CSV table of C-alpha atoms in Angstrom, one decimal:
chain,number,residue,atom,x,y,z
F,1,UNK,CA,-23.8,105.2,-84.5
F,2,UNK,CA,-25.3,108.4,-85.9
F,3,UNK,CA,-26.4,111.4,-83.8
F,4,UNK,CA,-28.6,113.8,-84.7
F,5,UNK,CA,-29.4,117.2,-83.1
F,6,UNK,CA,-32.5,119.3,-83.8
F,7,UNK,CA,-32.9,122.8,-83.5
F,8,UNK,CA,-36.4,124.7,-84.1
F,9,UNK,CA,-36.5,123.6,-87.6
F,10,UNK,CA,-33.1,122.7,-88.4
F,11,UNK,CA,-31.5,119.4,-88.4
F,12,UNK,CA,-27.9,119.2,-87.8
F,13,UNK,CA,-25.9,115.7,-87.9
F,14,UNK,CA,-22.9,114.8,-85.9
F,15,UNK,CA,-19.4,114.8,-88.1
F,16,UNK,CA,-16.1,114.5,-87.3
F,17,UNK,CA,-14.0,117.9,-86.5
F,18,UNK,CA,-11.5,118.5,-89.3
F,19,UNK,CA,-7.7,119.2,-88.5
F,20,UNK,CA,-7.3,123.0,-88.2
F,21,UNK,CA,-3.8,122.5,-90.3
F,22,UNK,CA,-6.3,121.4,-93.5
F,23,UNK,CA,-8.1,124.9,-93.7
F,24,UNK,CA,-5.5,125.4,-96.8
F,25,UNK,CA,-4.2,122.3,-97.8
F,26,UNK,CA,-5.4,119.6,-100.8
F,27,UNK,CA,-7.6,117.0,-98.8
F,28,UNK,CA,-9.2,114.0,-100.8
F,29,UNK,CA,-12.5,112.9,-99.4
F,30,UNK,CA,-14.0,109.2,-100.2
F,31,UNK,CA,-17.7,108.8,-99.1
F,32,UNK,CA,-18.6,105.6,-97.4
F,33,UNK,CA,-21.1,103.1,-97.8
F,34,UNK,CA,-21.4,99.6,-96.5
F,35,UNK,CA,-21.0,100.4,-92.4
F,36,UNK,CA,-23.4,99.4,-89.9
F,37,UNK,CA,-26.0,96.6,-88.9
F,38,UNK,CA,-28.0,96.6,-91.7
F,39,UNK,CA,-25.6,96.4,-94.1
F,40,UNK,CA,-24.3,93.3,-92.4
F,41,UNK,CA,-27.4,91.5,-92.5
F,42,UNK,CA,-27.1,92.5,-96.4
F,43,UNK,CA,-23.8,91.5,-96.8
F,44,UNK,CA,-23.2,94.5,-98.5
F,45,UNK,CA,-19.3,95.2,-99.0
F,46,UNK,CA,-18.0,98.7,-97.9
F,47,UNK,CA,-17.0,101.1,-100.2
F,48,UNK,CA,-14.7,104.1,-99.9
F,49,UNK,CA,-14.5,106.2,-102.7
F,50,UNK,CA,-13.1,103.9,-106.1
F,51,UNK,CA,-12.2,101.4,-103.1
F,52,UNK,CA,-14.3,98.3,-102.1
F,53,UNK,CA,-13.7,95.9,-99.4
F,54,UNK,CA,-14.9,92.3,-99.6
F,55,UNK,CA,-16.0,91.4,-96.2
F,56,UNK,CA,-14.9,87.6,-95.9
F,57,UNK,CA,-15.8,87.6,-91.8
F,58,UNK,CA,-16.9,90.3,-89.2
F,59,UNK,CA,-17.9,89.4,-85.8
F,60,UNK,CA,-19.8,91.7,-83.8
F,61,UNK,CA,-19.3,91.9,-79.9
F,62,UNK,CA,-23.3,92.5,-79.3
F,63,UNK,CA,-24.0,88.5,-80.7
F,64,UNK,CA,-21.0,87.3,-78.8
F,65,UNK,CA,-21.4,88.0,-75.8
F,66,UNK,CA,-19.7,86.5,-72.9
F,67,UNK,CA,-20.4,87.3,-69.2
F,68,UNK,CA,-19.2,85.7,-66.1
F,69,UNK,CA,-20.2,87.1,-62.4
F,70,UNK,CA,-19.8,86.2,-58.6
F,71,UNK,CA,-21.6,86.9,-55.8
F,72,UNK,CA,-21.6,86.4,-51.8
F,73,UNK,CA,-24.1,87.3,-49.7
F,74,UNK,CA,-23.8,88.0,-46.1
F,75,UNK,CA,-26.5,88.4,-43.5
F,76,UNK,CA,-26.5,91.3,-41.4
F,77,UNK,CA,-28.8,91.5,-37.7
F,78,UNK,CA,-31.5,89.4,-37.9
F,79,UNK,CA,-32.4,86.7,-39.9
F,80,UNK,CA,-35.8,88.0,-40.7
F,81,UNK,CA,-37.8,91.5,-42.7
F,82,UNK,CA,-36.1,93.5,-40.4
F,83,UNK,CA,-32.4,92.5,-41.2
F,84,UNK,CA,-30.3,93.1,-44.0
F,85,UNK,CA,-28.6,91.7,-46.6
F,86,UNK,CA,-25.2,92.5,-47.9
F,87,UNK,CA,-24.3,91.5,-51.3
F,88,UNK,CA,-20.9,92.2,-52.8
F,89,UNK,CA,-18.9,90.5,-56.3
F,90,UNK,CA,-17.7,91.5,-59.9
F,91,UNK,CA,-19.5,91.1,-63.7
F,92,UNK,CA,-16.4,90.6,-66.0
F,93,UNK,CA,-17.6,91.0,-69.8
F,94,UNK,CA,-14.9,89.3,-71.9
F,95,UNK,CA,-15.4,90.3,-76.1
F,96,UNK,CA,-13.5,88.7,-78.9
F,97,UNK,CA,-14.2,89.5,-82.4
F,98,UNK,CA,-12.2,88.8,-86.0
F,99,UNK,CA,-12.8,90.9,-88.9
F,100,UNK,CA,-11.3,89.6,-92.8
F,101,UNK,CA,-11.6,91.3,-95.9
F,102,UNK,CA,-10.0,92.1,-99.2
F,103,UNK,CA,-9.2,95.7,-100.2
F,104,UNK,CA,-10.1,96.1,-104.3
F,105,UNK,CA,-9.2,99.3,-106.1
F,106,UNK,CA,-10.2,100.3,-109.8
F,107,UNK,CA,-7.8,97.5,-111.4
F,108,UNK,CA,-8.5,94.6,-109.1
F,109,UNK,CA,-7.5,93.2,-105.7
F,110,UNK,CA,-5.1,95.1,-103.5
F,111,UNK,CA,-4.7,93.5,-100.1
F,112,UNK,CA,-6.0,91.2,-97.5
F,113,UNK,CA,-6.3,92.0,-94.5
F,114,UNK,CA,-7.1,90.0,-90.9
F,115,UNK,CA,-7.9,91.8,-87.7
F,116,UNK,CA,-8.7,90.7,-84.3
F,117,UNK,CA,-10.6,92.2,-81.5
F,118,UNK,CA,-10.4,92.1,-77.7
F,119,UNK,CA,-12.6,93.8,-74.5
F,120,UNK,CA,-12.3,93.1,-71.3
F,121,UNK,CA,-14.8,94.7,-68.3
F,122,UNK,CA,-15.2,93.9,-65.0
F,123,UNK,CA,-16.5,95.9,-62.3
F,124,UNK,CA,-17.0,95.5,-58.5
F,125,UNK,CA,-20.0,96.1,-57.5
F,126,UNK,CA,-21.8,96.1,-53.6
F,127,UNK,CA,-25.2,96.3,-52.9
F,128,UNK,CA,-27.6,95.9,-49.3
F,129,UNK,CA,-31.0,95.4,-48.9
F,130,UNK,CA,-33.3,94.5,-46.2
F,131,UNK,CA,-34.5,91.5,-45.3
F,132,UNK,CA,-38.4,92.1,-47.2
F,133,UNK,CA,-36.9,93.5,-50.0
F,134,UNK,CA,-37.1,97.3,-49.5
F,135,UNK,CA,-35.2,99.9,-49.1
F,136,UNK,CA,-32.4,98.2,-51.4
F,137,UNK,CA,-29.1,100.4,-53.0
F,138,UNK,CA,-25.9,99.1,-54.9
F,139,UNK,CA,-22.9,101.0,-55.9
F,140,UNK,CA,-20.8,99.8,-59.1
F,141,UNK,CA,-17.2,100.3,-59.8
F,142,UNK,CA,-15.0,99.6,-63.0
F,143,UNK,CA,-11.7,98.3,-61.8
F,144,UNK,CA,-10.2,96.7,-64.8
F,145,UNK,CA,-10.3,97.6,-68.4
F,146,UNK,CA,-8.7,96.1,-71.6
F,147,UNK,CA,-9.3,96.8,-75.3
F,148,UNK,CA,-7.0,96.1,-78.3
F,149,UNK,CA,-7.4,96.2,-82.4
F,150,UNK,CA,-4.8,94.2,-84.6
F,151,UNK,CA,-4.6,94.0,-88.1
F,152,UNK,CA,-2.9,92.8,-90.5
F,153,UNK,CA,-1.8,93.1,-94.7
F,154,UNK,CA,-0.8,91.0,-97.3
F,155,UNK,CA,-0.2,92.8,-100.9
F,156,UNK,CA,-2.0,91.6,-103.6
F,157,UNK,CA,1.6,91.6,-105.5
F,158,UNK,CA,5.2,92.6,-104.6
F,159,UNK,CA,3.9,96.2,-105.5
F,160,UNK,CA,2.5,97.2,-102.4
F,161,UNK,CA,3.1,97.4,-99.2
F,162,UNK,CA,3.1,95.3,-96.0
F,163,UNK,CA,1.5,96.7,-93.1
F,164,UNK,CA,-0.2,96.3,-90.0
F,165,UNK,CA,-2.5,98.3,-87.1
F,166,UNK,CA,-2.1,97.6,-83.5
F,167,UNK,CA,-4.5,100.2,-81.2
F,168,UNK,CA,-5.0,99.8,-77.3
F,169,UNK,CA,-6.3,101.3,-74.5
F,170,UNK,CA,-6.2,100.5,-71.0
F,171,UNK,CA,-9.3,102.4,-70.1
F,172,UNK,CA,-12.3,103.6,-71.4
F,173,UNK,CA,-11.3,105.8,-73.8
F,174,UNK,CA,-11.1,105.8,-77.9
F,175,UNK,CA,-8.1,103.2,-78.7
F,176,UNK,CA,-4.9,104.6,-79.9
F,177,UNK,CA,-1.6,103.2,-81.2
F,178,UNK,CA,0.5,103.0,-84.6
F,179,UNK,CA,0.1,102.4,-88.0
F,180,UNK,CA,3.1,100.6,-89.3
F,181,UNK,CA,4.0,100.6,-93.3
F,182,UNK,CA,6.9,99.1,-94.6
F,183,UNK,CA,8.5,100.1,-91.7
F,184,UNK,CA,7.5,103.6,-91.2
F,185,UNK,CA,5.2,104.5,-88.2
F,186,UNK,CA,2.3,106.3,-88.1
F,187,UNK,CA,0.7,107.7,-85.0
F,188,UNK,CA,-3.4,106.6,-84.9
F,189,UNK,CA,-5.8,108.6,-82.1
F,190,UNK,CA,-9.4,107.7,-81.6
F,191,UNK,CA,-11.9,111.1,-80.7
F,192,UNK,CA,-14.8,111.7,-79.2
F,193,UNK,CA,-15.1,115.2,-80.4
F,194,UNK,CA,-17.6,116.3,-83.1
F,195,UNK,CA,-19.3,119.3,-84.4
F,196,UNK,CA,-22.6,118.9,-81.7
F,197,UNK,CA,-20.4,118.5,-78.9
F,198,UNK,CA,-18.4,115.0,-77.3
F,199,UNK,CA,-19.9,111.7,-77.9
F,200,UNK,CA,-20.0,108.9,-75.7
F,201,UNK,CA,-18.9,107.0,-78.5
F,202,UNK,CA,-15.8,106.9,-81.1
F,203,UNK,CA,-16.8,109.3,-83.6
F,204,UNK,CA,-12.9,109.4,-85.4
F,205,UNK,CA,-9.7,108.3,-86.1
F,206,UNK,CA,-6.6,110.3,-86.7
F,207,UNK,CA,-3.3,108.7,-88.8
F,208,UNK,CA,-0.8,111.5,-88.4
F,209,UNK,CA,3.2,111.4,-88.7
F,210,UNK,CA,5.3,113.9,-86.3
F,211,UNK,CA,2.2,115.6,-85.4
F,212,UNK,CA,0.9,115.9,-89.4
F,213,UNK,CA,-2.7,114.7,-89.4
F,214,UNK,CA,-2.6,112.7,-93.0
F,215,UNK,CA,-5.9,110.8,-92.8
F,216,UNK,CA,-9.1,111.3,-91.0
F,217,UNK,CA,-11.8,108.4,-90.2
F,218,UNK,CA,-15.0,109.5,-89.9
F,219,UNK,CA,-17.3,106.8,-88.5
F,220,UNK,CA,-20.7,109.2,-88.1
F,221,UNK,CA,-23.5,108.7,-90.4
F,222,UNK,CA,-22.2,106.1,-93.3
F,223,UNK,CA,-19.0,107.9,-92.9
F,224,UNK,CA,-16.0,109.5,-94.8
F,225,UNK,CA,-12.5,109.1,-95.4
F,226,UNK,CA,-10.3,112.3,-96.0
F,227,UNK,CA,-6.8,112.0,-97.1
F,228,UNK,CA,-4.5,114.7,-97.5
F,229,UNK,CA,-3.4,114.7,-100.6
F,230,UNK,CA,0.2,114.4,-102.6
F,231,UNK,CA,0.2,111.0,-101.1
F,232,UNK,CA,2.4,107.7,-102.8
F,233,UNK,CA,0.4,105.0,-104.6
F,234,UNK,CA,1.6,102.6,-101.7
F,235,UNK,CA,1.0,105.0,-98.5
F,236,UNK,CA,-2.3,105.6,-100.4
F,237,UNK,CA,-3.4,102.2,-100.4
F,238,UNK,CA,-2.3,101.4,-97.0
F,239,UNK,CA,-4.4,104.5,-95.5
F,240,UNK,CA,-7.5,103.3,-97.1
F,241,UNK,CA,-7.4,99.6,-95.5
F,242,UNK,CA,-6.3,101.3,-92.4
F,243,UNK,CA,-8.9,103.2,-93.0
F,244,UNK,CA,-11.7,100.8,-94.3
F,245,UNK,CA,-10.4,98.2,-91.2
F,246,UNK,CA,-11.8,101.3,-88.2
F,247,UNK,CA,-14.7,101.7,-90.1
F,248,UNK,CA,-16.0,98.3,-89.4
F,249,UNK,CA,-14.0,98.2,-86.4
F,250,UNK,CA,-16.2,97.4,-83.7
F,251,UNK,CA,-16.4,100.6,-81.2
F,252,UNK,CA,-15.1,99.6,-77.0
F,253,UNK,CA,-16.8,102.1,-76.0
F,254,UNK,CA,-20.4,101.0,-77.1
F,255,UNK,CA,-22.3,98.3,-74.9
């Protein structure tokens, strides 16, 4: 999703806010390509900086979608143009999406990873109208909301790490959870916050240890990964998976 604002004659483009706590520190930063629609009717593999990741399977919610509703209808006065009709049920939208790919660095294969997606939405909604038609209103409510994002590693080699990514949310909100690395968690936060103001959308992800932000997921634009940097060779690899998995990530809070 890419935002863009214009002002008079300037153009300014919606990017994730950086962690005040990086103003002095050593941050890495791996451009993107490889994220969106097009690119997966290309089948072109992401890459993050020296890093590339070999889509194997992406599903995405939009072709899959699965909708179920129910409806009664009651009568109200007459049975005729001057009575009314009173219409109440719930639209449930159920998603389920699984991502694969490998993770390949400068030498060769890293990792595999395997993620799986869930949504769930239903809302209430109530509507009357009368009896020819007119003078028709409906009101819509959300009363249950679901969304979760698993993942998934296997090292290429005993050398590194096992990990895995479990986000949630229980409302309508960017998904947050942990990032887990041989053991070690790591907190992960989803934002809405960007430098032209809060999207409706996810614009970021946060992976950030006792309240240290270490890596930052931009998904505006083609996106960027930032790292801050002295970093292990194994934590380093496991951030950019973590990393390349949100990026093609499919966003709860987009239709």
């Amino acid at each position: 999703m890419v935002a863009v604002v214009v002002t008079g004659c300037a153009v300014t483009q919606q990017k994730a806010l950086e962690p005040l706590d990086w103003i002095d520190k050593d941050v890495e930063r791996y451009s993107v390509t490889g994220t969106g629609s097009w690119a997966r009717i290309r089948k072109q593999p992401l890459t993050v900086g020296p890093f590339t990741g070999d889509v194997a399977a992406q599903s995405v919610w939009s072709s899959l979608p699965v909708t179920t509703s129910s409806d009664v209808q009651i009568s109200v006065g007459s049975d005729d143009a001057k009575g009314h009709r009173l219409e109440s049920g719930t639209v449930a939208k159920d998603n389920e999406s699984e991502l694969q790919f490998r993770l390949l660095g400068p030498s060769g294969a890293l990792a595999d990873l395997r993620c799986r997606q869930h949504r769930y939405i239903e809302d209430q909604k109530t509507g009357l109208t009368r009896g020819d038609g007119t003078n028709g209103f409906s009101v819509s409510e959300q009363v249950a909301y679901s969304s979760t994002f698993n993942c998934k590693a296997r090292g290429a080699d005993k050398q590194w790490p096992q990990w895995q990514l479990d986000l949630g949310g229980g409302e309508a909100a960017p998904m947050q959870g942990y990032l887990i690395i041989d053991g070690v968690k790591y907190e992960v936060a989803g934002s809405q916050s960007s430098n032209i103001g809060r999207s409706p959308y996810t614009v970021s992800y946060e992976i950030s240890r006792g309240g240290k932000p270490l890596v930052q997921v931009d998904r505006s634009g083609d996106g960027l990964v930032s790292l801050m940097m002295p970093v292990g060779d194994k934590q380093h690899v496991a951030f950019v998976g973590a990393a390349a998995a949100l990026l093609l990530a499919n966003d709860p809070l987009e239709p």
